Tab-separated table of C-alpha atoms in Angstrom:
chain	number	residue	atom	x	y	z
A	1	MET	CA	0.000	0.000	0.000
A	2	GLN	CA	1.321	3.456	-0.882
A	3	LEU	CA	0.379	6.455	1.256
A	4	PRO	CA	-1.120	9.287	-0.835
A	5	PHE	CA	1.038	11.995	0.740
A	6	LEU	CA	4.192	10.032	-0.158
A	7	HIS	CA	3.253	9.566	-3.804
A	8	PHE	CA	5.073	11.781	-6.302
A	9	GLU	CA	5.164	11.783	-10.037
A	10	GLY	CA	8.607	11.706	-11.687
A	11	ASP	CA	8.728	15.457	-12.458
A	12	GLU	CA	7.433	16.294	-9.009
A	13	MET	CA	10.092	14.074	-7.409
A	14	ARG	CA	12.805	15.900	-9.317
A	15	TYR	CA	11.283	19.252	-8.371
A	16	TRP	CA	11.239	18.498	-4.646
A	17	GLY	CA	14.657	16.874	-4.911
A	18	MET	CA	16.029	20.129	-6.321
A	19	ILE	CA	14.419	22.061	-3.459
A	20	LEU	CA	15.979	19.684	-0.920
A	21	LEU	CA	19.402	19.861	-2.585
A	22	GLY	CA	19.253	23.658	-2.717
A	23	ALA	CA	18.210	23.941	0.942
A	24	VAL	CA	20.794	21.467	2.230
A	25	GLY	CA	23.608	22.955	0.163
A	26	THR	CA	22.754	26.486	1.279
A	27	ALA	CA	22.526	25.397	4.925
A	28	VAL	CA	25.915	23.636	4.762
A	29	LEU	CA	27.633	26.631	3.176
A	30	LEU	CA	26.063	29.043	5.664
A	31	GLY	CA	27.160	26.742	8.489
A	32	LEU	CA	30.733	26.817	7.221
A	33	GLY	CA	30.583	30.618	7.099
A	34	VAL	CA	29.314	30.818	10.682
A	35	TRP	CA	32.055	28.386	11.756
A	36	GLN	CA	34.673	30.667	10.204
A	37	LEU	CA	33.231	33.636	12.100
A	38	GLN	CA	33.591	31.636	15.306
A	39	ARG	CA	37.183	30.834	14.317
A	40	LEU	CA	37.731	34.543	13.649
A	41	ALA	CA	36.643	35.445	17.185
A	42	TRP	CA	38.893	32.712	18.613
A	43	LYS	CA	41.911	33.783	16.513
A	44	THR	CA	41.383	37.461	17.321
A	45	GLU	CA	41.507	36.700	21.041
A	46	ILE	CA	44.637	34.560	20.607
A	47	LEU	CA	46.357	37.388	18.710
A	48	ALA	CA	45.322	39.876	21.403
A	49	GLN	CA	46.899	37.633	24.049
A	50	ILE	CA	50.100	37.390	21.996
A	51	GLU	CA	50.155	41.168	21.525
A	52	ARG	CA	49.766	41.734	25.264
A	53	LYS	CA	52.599	39.305	25.941
A	54	ILE	CA	54.893	40.879	23.340
A	55	LEU	CA	54.299	44.449	24.567
A	56	ALA	CA	54.453	43.736	28.298
A	57	PRO	CA	57.132	45.608	30.291
A	58	ALA	CA	60.595	44.179	29.637
A	59	ILE	CA	62.422	42.332	32.402
A	60	ASP	CA	66.015	41.207	32.831
A	61	ILE	CA	66.854	38.031	30.951
A	62	PRO	CA	66.146	35.118	33.331
A	63	ALA	CA	69.088	33.074	34.578
A	64	GLN	CA	67.450	29.902	33.255
A	65	VAL	CA	65.752	30.218	29.893
A	66	ALA	CA	63.492	27.639	28.224
A	67	PRO	CA	61.801	28.057	24.830
A	68	ALA	CA	58.482	26.591	25.967
A	69	THR	CA	58.271	29.017	28.882
A	70	HIS	CA	59.993	32.154	27.645
A	71	ASP	CA	59.133	32.386	23.946
A	72	LEU	CA	58.150	36.018	23.145
A	73	LEU	CA	59.113	37.162	26.654
A	74	PRO	CA	59.942	40.901	26.633
A	75	VAL	CA	63.453	41.314	28.013
A	76	ARG	CA	66.263	43.831	28.304
A	77	GLY	CA	69.988	43.438	28.690
A	78	THR	CA	73.004	45.680	29.151
A	79	GLY	CA	76.335	44.843	27.583
A	80	GLN	CA	78.242	45.033	24.334
A	81	TYR	CA	78.399	43.392	20.938
A	82	ILE	CA	81.393	41.084	20.632
A	83	GLY	CA	83.296	39.556	17.755
A	84	ASP	CA	83.724	40.839	14.236
A	85	GLN	CA	81.225	38.458	12.599
A	86	THR	CA	77.718	39.569	11.595
A	87	VAL	CA	75.604	36.679	10.371
A	88	ARG	CA	73.326	37.603	7.473
A	89	VAL	CA	69.984	35.779	7.234
A	90	LEU	CA	68.302	36.316	3.866
A	91	VAL	CA	64.758	37.701	4.110
A	92	SER	CA	62.294	39.698	2.052
A	93	GLN	CA	60.187	42.556	3.381
A	94	LYS	CA	57.142	43.947	1.565
A	95	ILE	CA	58.232	47.546	2.081
A	96	TYR	CA	62.002	47.204	1.759
A	97	GLY	CA	62.393	44.267	-0.615
A	98	ALA	CA	65.204	41.720	-0.312
A	99	GLY	CA	67.684	42.056	2.492
A	100	TYR	CA	69.277	40.444	5.512
A	101	ARG	CA	68.521	40.065	9.174
A	102	LEU	CA	71.749	40.970	10.972
A	103	ILE	CA	72.628	38.596	13.788
A	104	ASN	CA	75.423	39.279	16.298
A	105	ALA	CA	76.840	37.891	19.510
A	106	PHE	CA	76.173	40.063	22.550
A	107	GLU	CA	77.896	39.825	25.939
A	108	LEU	CA	75.763	40.828	28.887
A	109	SER	CA	77.206	42.698	31.853
A	110	ASP	CA	77.096	39.474	33.896
A	111	GLY	CA	79.323	37.706	31.336
A	112	ARG	CA	76.645	35.655	29.613
A	113	LYS	CA	76.696	35.627	25.819
A	114	ILE	CA	73.474	35.660	23.796
A	115	ILE	CA	72.424	36.305	20.193
A	116	VAL	CA	70.824	39.575	19.119
A	117	ASP	CA	68.799	39.968	15.927
A	118	ARG	CA	69.573	43.643	15.248
A	119	GLY	CA	67.127	43.944	12.350
A	120	PHE	CA	67.050	44.481	8.612
A	121	ALA	CA	69.525	45.794	6.048
A	122	SER	CA	68.801	45.928	2.322
A	123	VAL	CA	70.919	43.882	-0.071
A	124	ARG	CA	71.528	47.165	-1.897
A	125	ALA	CA	72.973	48.887	1.168
A	126	ASP	CA	76.446	48.615	2.640
A	127	MET	CA	76.735	46.244	5.570
A	128	PRO	CA	76.006	48.288	8.737
A	129	ALA	CA	78.885	48.334	11.188
A	130	ILE	CA	78.617	46.480	14.477
A	131	PRO	CA	77.748	49.015	17.215
A	132	GLU	CA	80.629	49.725	19.555
A	133	GLY	CA	80.740	50.364	23.276
A	134	SER	CA	78.231	49.407	25.930
A	135	GLY	CA	74.495	49.880	25.750
A	136	GLN	CA	71.104	48.384	26.400
A	137	VAL	CA	69.081	46.180	24.078
A	138	THR	CA	65.349	45.579	24.507
A	139	GLY	CA	63.246	43.052	22.628
A	140	ASN	CA	61.615	39.640	22.783
A	141	LEU	CA	63.128	36.214	23.219
A	142	GLN	CA	62.322	33.982	20.299
A	143	TRP	CA	63.119	30.525	18.924
A	144	PRO	CA	61.857	30.801	15.320
A	145	GLN	CA	60.769	27.660	13.478
A	146	GLU	CA	61.903	28.672	10.002
A	147	ILE	CA	63.390	25.440	8.670
A	148	ASP	CA	61.454	22.998	6.504
A	149	SER	CA	62.263	20.516	3.744
A	150	PHE	CA	62.635	23.355	1.225
A	151	THR	CA	65.166	25.390	3.230
A	152	PRO	CA	68.581	25.424	1.491
A	153	ASP	CA	71.791	24.772	3.369
A	154	ASN	CA	73.476	27.882	4.701
A	155	ASP	CA	76.249	29.302	2.529
A	156	LEU	CA	78.875	29.939	5.187
A	157	ALA	CA	81.526	30.956	2.657
A	158	ALA	CA	79.323	33.806	1.400
A	159	ASN	CA	77.851	34.430	4.864
A	160	ILE	CA	74.288	33.871	3.678
A	161	TRP	CA	71.956	31.981	5.996
A	162	PHE	CA	68.402	31.007	5.104
A	163	ALA	CA	66.842	30.602	8.543
A	164	ARG	CA	67.337	31.710	12.120
A	165	ASP	CA	68.287	28.355	13.591
A	166	VAL	CA	69.070	29.381	17.169
A	167	ARG	CA	71.141	26.309	17.995
A	168	ALA	CA	73.198	26.581	14.815
A	169	LEU	CA	73.669	30.320	15.333
A	170	SER	CA	74.719	29.892	18.960
A	171	ALA	CA	77.277	27.232	17.978
A	172	TYR	CA	78.608	29.435	15.184
A	173	LEU	CA	78.815	32.590	17.326
A	174	GLN	CA	79.792	30.713	20.512
A	175	THR	CA	76.917	31.933	22.662
A	176	GLU	CA	74.059	30.481	24.638
A	177	PRO	CA	71.081	29.369	22.480
A	178	ILE	CA	69.153	32.525	23.361
A	179	LEU	CA	67.930	34.892	20.645
A	180	LEU	CA	66.767	38.414	21.476
A	181	VAL	CA	64.848	39.982	18.572
A	182	LEU	CA	65.577	43.674	18.952
A	183	ARG	CA	62.791	46.188	19.460
A	184	SER	CA	64.924	49.132	20.547
A	185	SER	CA	68.421	49.864	21.809
A	186	SER	CA	70.517	52.665	23.229
A	187	PHE	CA	73.231	52.145	20.611
A	188	ALA	CA	73.327	55.300	18.514
A	189	GLY	CA	73.926	55.114	14.790
A	190	ASP	CA	73.011	51.454	14.214
A	191	ALA	CA	71.822	51.462	10.586
A	192	ALA	CA	69.927	48.184	10.930
A	193	THR	CA	66.130	48.582	11.067
A	194	PRO	CA	64.667	46.508	13.919
A	195	LEU	CA	62.130	43.875	12.856
A	196	PRO	CA	60.418	43.100	16.160
A	197	LYS	CA	57.997	40.272	16.612
A	198	MET	CA	54.404	41.482	16.161
A	199	SER	CA	51.070	39.693	16.186
A	200	ALA	CA	50.329	41.426	12.862
A	201	ASN	CA	52.848	39.038	11.300
A	202	ILE	CA	50.534	36.135	12.144
A	203	PRO	CA	47.880	35.527	9.457
A	204	ASN	CA	44.216	35.811	10.385
A	205	ASP	CA	42.218	35.114	7.222
A	206	HIS	CA	39.053	33.711	8.798
A	207	LEU	CA	36.943	36.734	7.799
A	208	ASN	CA	37.918	36.202	4.161
A	209	TYR	CA	37.067	32.520	4.489
A	210	ALA	CA	33.693	33.387	6.038
A	211	LEU	CA	32.869	35.838	3.244
A	212	THR	CA	33.833	33.176	0.705
A	213	TRP	CA	31.474	30.602	2.235
A	214	PHE	CA	28.630	33.130	2.509
A	215	SER	CA	29.181	34.141	-1.118
A	216	LEU	CA	29.075	30.498	-2.190
A	217	ALA	CA	25.862	30.047	-0.188
A	218	LEU	CA	24.323	33.003	-2.004
A	219	ILE	CA	25.461	31.641	-5.375
A	220	TRP	CA	24.149	28.161	-4.516
A	221	LEU	CA	20.814	29.611	-3.444
A	222	GLY	CA	20.591	31.710	-6.602
A	223	MET	CA	21.481	28.795	-8.867
A	224	SER	CA	18.978	26.560	-7.077
A	225	GLY	CA	16.273	29.175	-7.565
A	226	TYR	CA	17.212	29.488	-11.223
A	227	PHE	CA	16.990	25.739	-11.844
A	228	LEU	CA	13.648	25.574	-10.017
A	229	TYR	CA	12.360	28.431	-12.170
A	230	ARG	CA	13.551	26.700	-15.334
A	231	SER	CA	12.049	23.429	-14.188
A	232	ARG	CA	8.628	24.976	-13.593
A	233	ASN	CA	8.729	26.758	-16.956
A	234	ILE	CA	9.658	23.571	-18.797
A	235	LYS	CA	6.894	21.695	-16.998
A	236	THR	CA	4.281	24.290	-17.935
């Protein structure tokens, strides 16, 4: 026995099937858009927390430093740059173009030796001299994860590095594996432009993703309406 309200002719089945497909597809795409908005709120809060951590008042570099605990910690140190070797790490900046991060050994007033990322110098500019004398450096501790399967080997002969590998840099410069990414310093005349860590460097594309899903939902809904319109016209 077939129930009357469950009986559909072939054309009517296709018609209601198109309505169902249009509704489900639109609902799924809208759901994905809402999910991306939720991700946007989550990511925005995470970035705000990172920004607060980065811009907190600087403290003296702790006696015991651990990446898991002290990554992005704002610190300050007094001392002097040592050695005559400036490591050049190849980078590209949107505003400045190709250039190098300048990495130097720095001896603190207590005798500890760390690494300081002084900042950026263009490939077209002369190599900035290493600042002389004593002074204070302020920035954030960082252990960048910049090495992947596509990273070339460093060209030590030409002094061109392709990543800030803290352990490799500390072995090369004979320091502790501690990298301070400079935000400011009291050394006058340093031609390097500091490239401090900022939350703005961290991508947050969830709004774009949400707009994409909502746009697709609108397109899906419009196309579904169009096919329903065509179907009714063909039927009549």
